[in-house]
Amino acid sequence: MLQLPTHRATSVALAATAGAAALSFALLAGTSATAAAPPSVSGSPEGAFTRIADFYGAYIDAVYDGDGRTADQLRSAYLSEPLQRELRQWEEANHADGVLRAQNVPLRWKVTSVDSGMGKTNAAVALTWSGTTTTTVHVQADLRTRKITSIGD
């Protein structure tokens, strides 16, 4: 008895044929047929700069989710004691989150290394609020302890 291919087998065969044709055309045209690389994130627990990026990513997630307990734990783990005290004072005076320097939560963030030296590393944290509205927070961390020691405008 003759069995016809299933719809899935036909779809797979057509997709393979189309892919081979596209690759052949790309090779003849001298272009690349590779797809864009998937996004990736990397870091190291040994680097103070990576710690800044890790902290801001996790902290923003916790605040966005309304998880104050996790946000407090992150502050305790990543921020120096003097900075934690300074932030509490800043927050009382400004009625806003001292880490974010705002009353709301950014929609996106990007941490860029500025420089390192004298036992410190510096980063600029760009916080995007809506559309193209972005503010920048300047952050410093100690290279030895990897704790964040300063957050400022």
CSV table of C-alpha atoms in Angstrom, one decimal:
chain,number,residue,atom,x,y,z
A,1,MET,CA,0.0,0.0,0.0
A,2,LEU,CA,1.3,3.4,-1.0
A,3,GLN,CA,1.7,5.9,1.9
A,4,LEU,CA,1.7,9.6,1.2
A,5,PRO,CA,3.9,11.8,3.3
A,6,THR,CA,2.3,13.5,6.2
A,7,HIS,CA,1.7,17.2,6.3
A,8,ARG,CA,4.7,17.6,8.7
A,9,ALA,CA,7.0,15.6,6.6
A,10,THR,CA,6.0,17.6,3.5
A,11,SER,CA,6.6,20.9,5.4
A,12,VAL,CA,10.0,19.8,6.6
A,13,ALA,CA,11.0,18.7,3.1
A,14,LEU,CA,9.8,22.0,1.7
A,15,ALA,CA,11.7,24.0,4.4
A,16,ALA,CA,14.9,22.0,3.7
A,17,THR,CA,14.6,22.6,0.0
A,18,ALA,CA,14.0,26.4,0.5
A,19,GLY,CA,16.9,26.6,2.9
A,20,ALA,CA,19.2,24.9,0.5
A,21,ALA,CA,18.0,27.2,-2.3
A,22,ALA,CA,18.6,30.3,-0.2
A,23,LEU,CA,22.1,29.1,0.8
A,24,SER,CA,23.0,28.3,-2.9
A,25,PHE,CA,21.8,31.8,-3.9
A,26,ALA,CA,23.8,33.4,-1.1
A,27,LEU,CA,26.9,31.6,-2.1
A,28,LEU,CA,26.4,32.6,-5.8
A,29,ALA,CA,25.6,36.2,-4.8
A,30,GLY,CA,28.6,36.4,-2.4
A,31,THR,CA,26.6,37.2,0.7
A,32,SER,CA,26.3,35.5,4.0
A,33,ALA,CA,23.4,33.2,4.8
A,34,THR,CA,24.0,33.1,8.5
A,35,ALA,CA,21.3,34.2,10.9
A,36,ALA,CA,21.9,36.9,13.5
A,37,ALA,CA,23.5,35.5,16.6
A,38,PRO,CA,21.2,35.1,19.5
A,39,PRO,CA,21.5,37.6,22.4
A,40,SER,CA,23.9,36.6,25.2
A,41,VAL,CA,25.0,38.0,28.5
A,42,SER,CA,28.3,37.1,30.3
A,43,GLY,CA,30.2,38.1,33.3
A,44,SER,CA,32.4,37.0,36.1
A,45,PRO,CA,31.9,36.9,39.9
A,46,GLU,CA,35.5,38.2,40.2
A,47,GLY,CA,35.0,41.5,38.4
A,48,ALA,CA,33.7,44.6,40.2
A,49,PHE,CA,32.3,46.0,36.9
A,50,THR,CA,30.3,42.8,36.3
A,51,ARG,CA,29.0,43.1,39.9
A,52,ILE,CA,27.6,46.5,39.1
A,53,ALA,CA,25.8,45.2,36.0
A,54,ASP,CA,24.5,42.1,37.9
A,55,PHE,CA,23.3,44.3,40.8
A,56,TYR,CA,21.4,46.7,38.5
A,57,GLY,CA,19.8,43.9,36.5
A,58,ALA,CA,18.6,42.0,39.5
A,59,TYR,CA,17.6,45.1,41.5
A,60,ILE,CA,15.5,46.6,38.7
A,61,ASP,CA,13.8,43.2,38.3
A,62,ALA,CA,13.0,43.0,42.0
A,63,VAL,CA,11.6,46.5,42.2
A,64,TYR,CA,9.6,46.0,39.0
A,65,ASP,CA,8.1,42.9,40.5
A,66,GLY,CA,7.3,44.7,43.7
A,67,ASP,CA,9.6,42.4,45.7
A,68,GLY,CA,10.9,44.7,48.4
A,69,ARG,CA,12.5,41.9,50.3
A,70,THR,CA,14.7,40.8,47.5
A,71,ALA,CA,15.6,44.4,46.7
A,72,ASP,CA,16.7,44.9,50.3
A,73,GLN,CA,18.7,41.7,50.2
A,74,LEU,CA,20.4,42.8,47.0
A,75,ARG,CA,21.3,46.2,48.6
A,76,SER,CA,22.8,44.3,51.6
A,77,ALA,CA,24.8,42.0,49.4
A,78,TYR,CA,26.1,44.4,46.7
A,79,LEU,CA,26.4,47.8,48.4
A,80,SER,CA,28.9,48.9,51.0
A,81,GLU,CA,27.6,49.8,54.5
A,82,PRO,CA,28.4,53.5,54.2
A,83,LEU,CA,26.6,53.6,50.8
A,84,GLN,CA,23.6,51.9,52.3
A,85,ARG,CA,23.4,54.6,55.0
A,86,GLU,CA,23.9,57.4,52.5
A,87,LEU,CA,21.1,56.0,50.3
A,88,ARG,CA,18.7,55.8,53.2
A,89,GLN,CA,19.3,59.5,54.0
A,90,TRP,CA,19.0,60.5,50.3
A,91,GLU,CA,15.7,58.6,50.0
A,92,GLU,CA,14.3,60.3,53.1
A,93,ALA,CA,15.2,63.7,51.7
A,94,ASN,CA,14.1,63.0,48.1
A,95,HIS,CA,11.2,60.6,48.5
A,96,ALA,CA,12.6,58.4,45.8
A,97,ASP,CA,14.7,55.2,45.3
A,98,GLY,CA,18.3,56.2,45.8
A,99,VAL,CA,19.7,53.4,43.6
A,100,LEU,CA,17.5,54.4,40.6
A,101,ARG,CA,17.3,58.1,41.6
A,102,ALA,CA,13.6,58.0,40.7
A,103,GLN,CA,10.2,57.2,42.1
A,104,ASN,CA,9.4,54.6,39.3
A,105,VAL,CA,11.2,51.7,37.6
A,106,PRO,CA,13.0,52.0,34.3
A,107,LEU,CA,11.9,49.9,31.4
A,108,ARG,CA,15.5,49.2,30.2
A,109,TRP,CA,19.0,49.6,31.6
A,110,LYS,CA,22.6,49.5,30.2
A,111,VAL,CA,25.8,49.5,32.2
A,112,THR,CA,28.9,50.9,30.5
A,113,SER,CA,32.4,50.8,31.9
A,114,VAL,CA,33.9,54.3,32.2
A,115,ASP,CA,37.4,53.5,33.7
A,116,SER,CA,39.3,51.8,36.4
A,117,GLY,CA,42.2,52.9,38.6
A,118,MET,CA,43.3,53.6,42.1
A,119,GLY,CA,41.5,50.5,43.3
A,120,LYS,CA,38.1,51.5,41.9
A,121,THR,CA,36.1,50.9,38.8
A,122,ASN,CA,33.6,53.3,37.4
A,123,ALA,CA,30.5,52.7,35.3
A,124,ALA,CA,27.7,54.7,33.8
A,125,VAL,CA,24.2,53.2,34.2
A,126,ALA,CA,21.8,54.4,31.6
A,127,LEU,CA,18.2,54.0,32.7
A,128,THR,CA,15.5,54.3,30.0
A,129,TRP,CA,12.1,55.2,31.4
A,130,SER,CA,9.8,55.5,28.4
A,131,GLY,CA,10.5,55.9,24.7
A,132,THR,CA,13.8,57.7,24.6
A,133,THR,CA,13.8,59.3,28.0
A,134,THR,CA,17.1,58.2,29.6
A,135,THR,CA,18.9,59.3,32.7
A,136,THR,CA,22.4,58.3,33.7
A,137,VAL,CA,23.6,57.2,37.1
A,138,HIS,CA,27.3,57.1,37.9
A,139,VAL,CA,28.4,54.1,39.9
A,140,GLN,CA,31.7,53.3,41.6
A,141,ALA,CA,32.8,49.9,43.0
A,142,ASP,CA,35.9,48.9,45.0
A,143,LEU,CA,38.1,46.4,43.0
A,144,ARG,CA,39.2,44.5,46.2
A,145,THR,CA,35.8,44.0,47.9
A,146,ARG,CA,33.7,44.3,44.6
A,147,LYS,CA,31.1,46.3,46.6
A,148,ILE,CA,29.4,49.3,45.1
A,149,THR,CA,30.7,52.3,47.1
A,150,SER,CA,29.1,55.2,45.3
A,151,ILE,CA,25.9,56.0,43.3
A,152,GLY,CA,25.4,59.5,42.0
A,153,ASP,CA,23.9,61.6,39.3
